[in-house]
Amino acid sequence: MIPTTCVLVTARFFDEKAADILRDAGLEVLTGGIAPDAIDSVITGEMHDALARCCAWIMGMPPVGSDLLARYPKLQVLARRGVGYDTIDVAAVKAHRRLLTITPGSNEATVADHAVGLMLAVGRRYVESHRRMQSGEKGVLVGTELSGKTVGLIGMGRIARLVARRLAGFDARVIAHDPYLRQDEADQHGVQMASLETVLASSDFISLHAPLTDSTRHLIDERALVRMKPDAILINTARGELVDDGALLAALRHGRLAGAGLDVIGSERDASLEAVTRELLALPNVICTQHTGGSSREGLERANRRAAQCVVAALEGQPLPPDVIVVDGRSP
């Protein structure tokens, strides 16, 4: 049993069953009065008080850097609910000797479902058809099938592999570009390895599953969009910054791309792109969702539980749950 101490939870939709895992270990859970993932350049009020008191923090995607870690020395464990840590300065975590955990595997099936759902929704023009029904407009919209098409996956991690499995049911030809993908892994998942140029030029649907790094930022830019088929559909359930939204808007407006399904957009982290986002939303061949690809009830419950288990294990000095990604700055 851990001596009574505090855990701050700012991850949205953190359920009581997950909170009970913390409480059963003798931890006080702080959530009330603090907006989920709300972090300003200057932290004041209840957020400051909570961070100053707590030894652990279960979070969604707030930015965490060296200044924050230096300001709150009691905060020893950071548990990121979900996949990726591009908002967290990993070097700072190591320098300040803190522990960071990331919980992949919790919502991968949810995101894979969402990616395929966006392919169907954009291809078959669901939103356009719904709006026409609402307005009483007559006529039938003609869409495009997913069945039998070539789908290109950029990035071949856990989520992309589940997407490939789902696409087998559509008799789709799946090709993938991932510099770390081995031929035997591709064969195992029924995927044909290809260069980025081939994926861009040959695919009817292109689905992004790459991590955000310096080399993948704006991976889909004007040059990449020019290589794509004019009747292709772009799907992004990974990170908004993988796509140059301004270039995407221009391609869609000028008929150089058939449509886009976006669960993530650049303006999530760059307010200067909000005008571009509004223009994308106004296009009939674009469907945007609110970064909800991983937000099923089941997926959130799994992620919450694993994040809570990570905190308890880290504070008790026990082994962390399997398949958790760990950055341990406490190690010598």
GROMACS .gro file of C-alpha atoms in nm:
model
  332
    1MET     CA    1   0.000   0.000   0.000
    2ILE     CA    2   0.130   0.345  -0.098
    3PRO     CA    3   0.128   0.610   0.176
    4THR     CA    4  -0.155   0.853   0.104
    5THR     CA    5  -0.050   1.091  -0.169
    6CYS     CA    6  -0.210   1.261  -0.470
    7VAL     CA    7  -0.252   1.177  -0.837
    8LEU     CA    8  -0.370   1.448  -1.076
    9VAL     CA    9  -0.598   1.327  -1.356
   10THR     CA   10  -0.663   1.559  -1.650
   11ALA     CA   11  -0.730   1.295  -1.915
   12ARG     CA   12  -1.084   1.338  -2.042
   13PHE     CA   13  -1.346   1.069  -1.967
   14PHE     CA   14  -1.148   0.909  -1.689
   15ASP     CA   15  -1.393   0.657  -1.542
   16GLU     CA   16  -1.459   0.560  -1.181
   17LYS     CA   17  -1.335   0.202  -1.224
   18ALA     CA   18  -0.993   0.336  -1.322
   19ALA     CA   19  -1.002   0.590  -1.040
   20ASP     CA   20  -1.079   0.307  -0.797
   21ILE     CA   21  -0.754   0.134  -0.899
   22LEU     CA   22  -0.572   0.443  -0.770
   23ARG     CA   23  -0.784   0.478  -0.457
   24ASP     CA   24  -0.746   0.111  -0.368
   25ALA     CA   25  -0.369   0.169  -0.363
   26GLY     CA   26  -0.413   0.449  -0.109
   27LEU     CA   27  -0.389   0.737  -0.357
   28GLU     CA   28  -0.601   1.050  -0.351
   29VAL     CA   29  -0.736   1.136  -0.697
   30LEU     CA   30  -0.760   1.503  -0.790
   31THR     CA   31  -0.984   1.600  -1.084
   32GLY     CA   32  -1.242   1.851  -0.970
   33GLY     CA   33  -1.229   2.209  -1.092
   34ILE     CA   34  -0.944   2.145  -1.336
   35ALA     CA   35  -1.019   2.159  -1.708
   36PRO     CA   36  -0.899   1.844  -1.887
   37ASP     CA   37  -0.550   1.895  -2.030
   38ALA     CA   38  -0.577   2.270  -1.975
   39ILE     CA   39  -0.224   2.405  -1.957
   40ASP     CA   40  -0.116   2.761  -2.020
   41SER     CA   41   0.234   2.896  -2.053
   42VAL     CA   42   0.186   3.023  -1.696
   43ILE     CA   43   0.005   2.777  -1.469
   44THR     CA   44  -0.196   2.937  -1.192
   45GLY     CA   45  -0.479   2.859  -0.953
   46GLU     CA   46  -0.604   2.505  -0.896
   47MET     CA   47  -0.383   2.356  -1.166
   48HIS     CA   48  -0.072   2.493  -0.996
   49ASP     CA   49  -0.186   2.372  -0.654
   50ALA     CA   50  -0.260   2.024  -0.789
   51LEU     CA   51   0.071   1.988  -0.971
   52ALA     CA   52   0.257   2.109  -0.662
   53ARG     CA   53   0.085   1.848  -0.444
   54CYS     CA   54   0.081   1.544  -0.672
   55CYS     CA   55   0.348   1.281  -0.723
   56ALA     CA   56   0.184   1.146  -1.040
   57TRP     CA   57  -0.014   1.285  -1.333
   58ILE     CA   58  -0.243   1.093  -1.569
   59MET     CA   59  -0.278   1.307  -1.879
   60GLY     CA   60  -0.404   1.324  -2.234
   61MET     CA   61  -0.191   1.545  -2.456
   62PRO     CA   62  -0.079   1.860  -2.271
   63PRO     CA   63   0.267   1.997  -2.352
   64VAL     CA   64   0.525   1.903  -2.091
   65GLY     CA   65   0.871   2.055  -2.099
   66SER     CA   66   1.171   2.123  -1.881
   67ASP     CA   67   1.028   2.437  -1.718
   68LEU     CA   68   0.720   2.252  -1.596
   69LEU     CA   69   0.919   1.960  -1.458
   70ALA     CA   70   1.161   2.196  -1.282
   71ARG     CA   71   0.871   2.385  -1.124
   72TYR     CA   72   0.710   2.071  -0.979
   73PRO     CA   73   0.983   1.850  -0.828
   74LYS     CA   74   0.730   1.633  -0.642
   75LEU     CA   75   0.580   1.521  -0.974
   76GLN     CA   76   0.768   1.198  -1.035
   77VAL     CA   77   0.544   0.988  -1.262
   78LEU     CA   78   0.380   1.103  -1.587
   79ALA     CA   79   0.129   0.857  -1.732
   80ARG     CA   80   0.024   0.947  -2.085
   81ARG     CA   81  -0.309   0.787  -2.168
   82GLY     CA   82  -0.288   0.687  -2.530
   83VAL     CA   83  -0.029   0.655  -2.804
   84GLY     CA   84   0.259   0.889  -2.880
   85TYR     CA   85   0.450   1.144  -2.678
   86ASP     CA   86   0.521   1.421  -2.927
   87THR     CA   87   0.385   1.681  -2.682
   88ILE     CA   88   0.631   1.571  -2.415
   89ASP     CA   89   0.998   1.667  -2.406
   90VAL     CA   90   1.149   1.323  -2.353
   91ALA     CA   91   1.499   1.465  -2.302
   92ALA     CA   92   1.361   1.682  -2.021
   93VAL     CA   93   1.196   1.378  -1.860
   94LYS     CA   94   1.533   1.206  -1.854
   95ALA     CA   95   1.723   1.516  -1.741
   96HIS     CA   96   1.485   1.574  -1.449
   97ARG     CA   97   1.492   1.205  -1.358
   98ARG     CA   98   1.119   1.139  -1.396
   99LEU     CA   99   0.927   0.836  -1.521
  100LEU     CA  100   0.703   0.859  -1.828
  101THR     CA  101   0.468   0.581  -1.943
  102ILE     CA  102   0.268   0.557  -2.265
  103THR     CA  103  -0.009   0.300  -2.307
  104PRO     CA  104  -0.032   0.169  -2.662
  105GLY     CA  105  -0.269  -0.115  -2.730
  106SER     CA  106  -0.570   0.032  -2.554
  107ASN     CA  107  -0.748   0.203  -2.841
  108GLU     CA  108  -0.577   0.061  -3.149
  109ALA     CA  109  -0.886  -0.132  -3.262
  110THR     CA  110  -1.097   0.180  -3.210
  111VAL     CA  111  -0.871   0.393  -3.431
  112ALA     CA  112  -0.853   0.121  -3.697
  113ASP     CA  113  -1.233   0.106  -3.708
  114HIS     CA  114  -1.244   0.483  -3.741
  115ALA     CA  115  -0.994   0.490  -4.028
  116VAL     CA  116  -1.193   0.237  -4.229
  117GLY     CA  117  -1.513   0.419  -4.138
  118LEU     CA  118  -1.374   0.743  -4.279
  119MET     CA  119  -1.279   0.564  -4.602
  120LEU     CA  120  -1.638   0.449  -4.641
  121ALA     CA  121  -1.790   0.780  -4.531
  122VAL     CA  122  -1.588   0.995  -4.771
  123GLY     CA  123  -1.599   0.746  -5.057
  124ARG     CA  124  -1.975   0.698  -5.036
  125ARG     CA  125  -2.039   1.066  -4.954
  126TYR     CA  126  -2.242   0.999  -4.642
  127VAL     CA  127  -2.236   1.354  -4.503
  128GLU     CA  128  -2.330   1.511  -4.836
  129SER     CA  129  -2.619   1.270  -4.875
  130HIS     CA  130  -2.740   1.336  -4.521
  131ARG     CA  131  -2.736   1.711  -4.577
  132ARG     CA  132  -2.929   1.674  -4.900
  133MET     CA  133  -3.193   1.471  -4.719
  134GLN     CA  134  -3.215   1.739  -4.452
  135SER     CA  135  -3.266   2.013  -4.708
  136GLY     CA  136  -3.515   1.811  -4.913
  137GLU     CA  137  -3.290   1.814  -5.218
  138LYS     CA  138  -3.370   1.538  -5.465
  139GLY     CA  139  -3.132   1.316  -5.660
  140VAL     CA  140  -2.880   1.047  -5.581
  141LEU     CA  141  -2.510   1.109  -5.519
  142VAL     CA  142  -2.269   0.867  -5.682
  143GLY     CA  143  -1.977   0.760  -5.465
  144THR     CA  144  -1.690   0.517  -5.493
  145GLU     CA  145  -1.645   0.170  -5.347
  146LEU     CA  146  -1.378   0.064  -5.104
  147SER     CA  147  -1.420  -0.294  -5.221
  148GLY     CA  148  -1.142  -0.409  -5.451
  149LYS     CA  149  -0.948  -0.082  -5.432
  150THR     CA  150  -0.579  -0.026  -5.364
  151VAL     CA  151  -0.526   0.117  -5.017
  152GLY     CA  152  -0.190   0.263  -4.927
  153LEU     CA  153  -0.081   0.271  -4.564
  154ILE     CA  154   0.196   0.512  -4.468
  155GLY     CA  155   0.337   0.372  -4.147
  156MET     CA  156   0.281   0.009  -4.054
  157GLY     CA  157   0.255   0.007  -3.678
  158ARG     CA  158  -0.009  -0.159  -3.460
  159ILE     CA  159  -0.304   0.047  -3.583
  160ALA     CA  160  -0.212   0.015  -3.951
  161ARG     CA  161  -0.184  -0.361  -3.913
  162LEU     CA  162  -0.538  -0.374  -3.775
  163VAL     CA  163  -0.654  -0.156  -4.064
  164ALA     CA  164  -0.497  -0.402  -4.307
  165ARG     CA  165  -0.677  -0.689  -4.136
  166ARG     CA  166  -1.011  -0.510  -4.171
  167LEU     CA  167  -0.946  -0.426  -4.537
  168ALA     CA  168  -0.905  -0.795  -4.617
  169GLY     CA  169  -1.281  -0.818  -4.579
  170PHE     CA  170  -1.319  -0.566  -4.860
  171ASP     CA  171  -1.090  -0.762  -5.093
  172ALA     CA  172  -0.868  -0.455  -5.103
  173ARG     CA  173  -0.510  -0.464  -5.225
  174VAL     CA  174  -0.305  -0.317  -4.941
  175ILE     CA  175   0.035  -0.163  -5.001
  176ALA     CA  176   0.244   0.002  -4.733
  177HIS     CA  177   0.547   0.223  -4.688
  178ASP     CA  178   0.739   0.202  -4.364
  179PRO     CA  179   1.119   0.220  -4.353
  180TYR     CA  180   1.120  -0.018  -4.055
  181LEU     CA  181   0.888  -0.279  -4.206
  182ARG     CA  182   1.045  -0.617  -4.278
  183GLN     CA  183   0.932  -0.834  -4.567
  184ASP     CA  184   0.828  -1.119  -4.338
  185GLU     CA  185   0.611  -0.881  -4.134
  186ALA     CA  186   0.449  -0.746  -4.449
  187ASP     CA  187   0.378  -1.100  -4.569
  188GLN     CA  188   0.228  -1.191  -4.232
  189HIS     CA  189  -0.026  -0.910  -4.264
  190GLY     CA  190  -0.103  -0.961  -4.632
  191VAL     CA  191   0.057  -0.630  -4.723
  192GLN     CA  192   0.280  -0.550  -5.019
  193MET     CA  193   0.581  -0.334  -4.935
  194ALA     CA  194   0.626  -0.026  -5.154
  195SER     CA  195   0.817   0.298  -5.176
  196LEU     CA  196   0.649   0.618  -5.065
  197GLU     CA  197   0.632   0.728  -5.429
  198THR     CA  198   0.452   0.407  -5.527
  199VAL     CA  199   0.203   0.437  -5.240
  200LEU     CA  200   0.124   0.796  -5.337
  201ALA     CA  201   0.091   0.724  -5.709
  202SER     CA  202  -0.093   0.391  -5.696
  203SER     CA  203  -0.342   0.417  -5.410
  204ASP     CA  204  -0.713   0.489  -5.433
  205PHE     CA  205  -0.718   0.552  -5.058
  206ILE     CA  206  -0.416   0.665  -4.857
  207SER     CA  207  -0.428   0.626  -4.481
  208LEU     CA  208  -0.166   0.788  -4.256
  209HIS     CA  209  -0.032   0.598  -3.957
  210ALA     CA  210   0.317   0.743  -3.916
  211PRO     CA  211   0.447   0.901  -3.594
  212LEU     CA  212   0.515   1.274  -3.592
  213THR     CA  213   0.889   1.341  -3.619
  214ASP     CA  214   1.101   1.607  -3.783
  215SER     CA  215   1.120   1.388  -4.093
  216THR     CA  216   0.744   1.319  -4.114
  217ARG     CA  217   0.616   1.670  -4.044
  218HIS     CA  218   0.423   1.780  -4.357
  219LEU     CA  219   0.497   1.444  -4.515
  220ILE     CA  220   0.188   1.511  -4.724
  221ASP     CA  221   0.275   1.845  -4.879
  222GLU     CA  222   0.213   1.999  -5.220
  223ARG     CA  223   0.467   1.772  -5.390
  224ALA     CA  224   0.318   1.459  -5.236
  225LEU     CA  225  -0.036   1.565  -5.326
  226VAL     CA  226   0.065   1.619  -5.689
  227ARG     CA  227   0.183   1.256  -5.704
  228MET     CA  228  -0.153   1.124  -5.587
  229LYS     CA  229  -0.437   1.021  -5.816
  230PRO     CA  230  -0.694   1.297  -5.869
  231ASP     CA  231  -0.966   1.051  -5.761
  232ALA     CA  232  -0.777   0.940  -5.448
  233ILE     CA  233  -0.901   0.992  -5.092
  234LEU     CA  234  -0.669   1.087  -4.806
  235ILE     CA  235  -0.736   0.961  -4.451
  236ASN     CA  236  -0.551   1.092  -4.145
  237THR     CA  237  -0.612   0.943  -3.801
  238ALA     CA  238  -0.251   0.988  -3.683
  239ARG     CA  239  -0.124   1.344  -3.629
  240GLY     CA  240  -0.245   1.663  -3.793
  241GLU     CA  241   0.104   1.790  -3.860
  242LEU     CA  242   0.172   1.505  -4.100
  243VAL     CA  243  -0.031   1.704  -4.355
  244ASP     CA  244   0.022   2.055  -4.489
  245ASP     CA  245  -0.341   2.162  -4.449
  246GLY     CA  246  -0.300   2.462  -4.678
  247ALA     CA  247  -0.169   2.241  -4.959
  248LEU     CA  248  -0.448   1.990  -4.895
  249LEU     CA  249  -0.710   2.266  -4.918
  250ALA     CA  250  -0.568   2.384  -5.250
  251ALA     CA  251  -0.560   2.029  -5.393
  252LEU     CA  252  -0.922   1.967  -5.295
  253ARG     CA  253  -1.042   2.300  -5.431
  254HIS     CA  254  -0.874   2.247  -5.765
  255GLY     CA  255  -0.995   1.890  -5.813
  256ARG     CA  256  -0.654   1.733  -5.767
  257LEU     CA  257  -0.788   1.509  -5.491
  258ALA     CA  258  -1.131   1.350  -5.454
  259GLY     CA  259  -1.174   1.392  -5.080
  260ALA     CA  260  -1.030   1.369  -4.731
  261GLY     CA  261  -1.130   1.216  -4.398
  262LEU     CA  262  -0.949   1.387  -4.113
  263ASP     CA  263  -0.963   1.297  -3.746
  264VAL     CA  264  -0.667   1.525  -3.677
  265ILE     CA  265  -0.586   1.867  -3.819
  266GLY     CA  266  -0.298   2.111  -3.791
  267SER     CA  267  -0.500   2.377  -3.609
  268GLU     CA  268  -0.527   2.152  -3.303
  269ARG     CA  269  -0.184   2.281  -3.206
  270ASP     CA  270  -0.136   2.578  -3.438
  271ALA     CA  271  -0.401   2.848  -3.402
  272SER     CA  272  -0.276   3.023  -3.715
  273LEU     CA  273  -0.431   2.740  -3.918
  274GLU     CA  274  -0.785   2.790  -3.787
  275ALA     CA  275  -0.893   2.977  -4.100
  276VAL     CA  276  -0.766   2.689  -4.316
  277THR     CA  277  -0.959   2.444  -4.098
  278ARG     CA  278  -1.281   2.641  -4.144
  279GLU     CA  279  -1.234   2.632  -4.520
  280LEU     CA  280  -1.169   2.257  -4.515
  281LEU     CA  281  -1.484   2.203  -4.311
  282ALA     CA  282  -1.686   2.397  -4.567
  283LEU     CA  283  -1.588   2.162  -4.850
  284PRO     CA  284  -1.848   1.896  -4.937
  285ASN     CA  285  -1.586   1.626  -4.993
  286VAL     CA  286  -1.417   1.660  -4.652
  287ILE     CA  287  -1.526   1.488  -4.333
  288CYS     CA  288  -1.359   1.602  -4.011
  289THR     CA  289  -1.404   1.442  -3.672
  290GLN     CA  290  -1.285   1.591  -3.343
  291HIS     CA  291  -0.981   1.371  -3.275
  292THR     CA  292  -1.225   1.104  -3.167
  293GLY     CA  293  -1.065   0.811  -3.349
  294GLY     CA  294  -0.958   0.647  -3.025
  295SER     CA  295  -1.258   0.756  -2.819
  296SER     CA  296  -1.483   0.458  -2.790
  297ARG     CA  297  -1.616   0.370  -2.445
  298GLU     CA  298  -1.430   0.042  -2.456
  299GLY     CA  299  -1.101   0.191  -2.574
  300LEU     CA  300  -1.105   0.470  -2.316
  301GLU     CA  301  -1.179   0.225  -2.035
  302ARG     CA  302  -0.883   0.010  -2.141
  303ALA     CA  303  -0.652   0.311  -2.165
  304ASN     CA  304  -0.767   0.453  -1.831
  305ARG     CA  305  -0.713   0.120  -1.658
  306ARG     CA  306  -0.363   0.077  -1.801
  307ALA     CA  307  -0.262   0.433  -1.712
  308ALA     CA  308  -0.383   0.382  -1.353
  309GLN     CA  309  -0.200   0.051  -1.331
  310CYS     CA  310   0.118   0.222  -1.454
  311VAL     CA  311   0.097   0.484  -1.181
  312VAL     CA  312   0.039   0.231  -0.904
  313ALA     CA  313   0.317   0.001  -1.026
  314ALA     CA  314   0.565   0.288  -1.064
  315LEU     CA  315   0.496   0.428  -0.718
  316GLU     CA  316   0.510   0.083  -0.556
  317GLY     CA  317   0.830  -0.008  -0.741
  318GLN     CA  318   0.659  -0.301  -0.912
  319PRO     CA  319   0.698  -0.417  -1.276
  320LEU     CA  320   0.492  -0.209  -1.517
  321PRO     CA  321   0.211  -0.369  -1.722
  322PRO     CA  322   0.328  -0.548  -2.039
  323ASP     CA  323   0.357  -0.358  -2.367
  324VAL     CA  324   0.378  -0.021  -2.193
  325ILE     CA  325   0.633   0.222  -2.338
  326VAL     CA  326   0.855   0.358  -2.062
  327VAL     CA  327   1.098   0.649  -2.050
  328ASP     CA  328   1.272   0.611  -1.715
  329GLY     CA  329   1.494   0.903  -1.625
  330ARG     CA  330   1.540   0.757  -1.278
  331SER     CA  331   1.766   0.481  -1.410
  332PRO     CA  332   2.139   0.540  -1.366
   0.00000   0.00000   0.00000
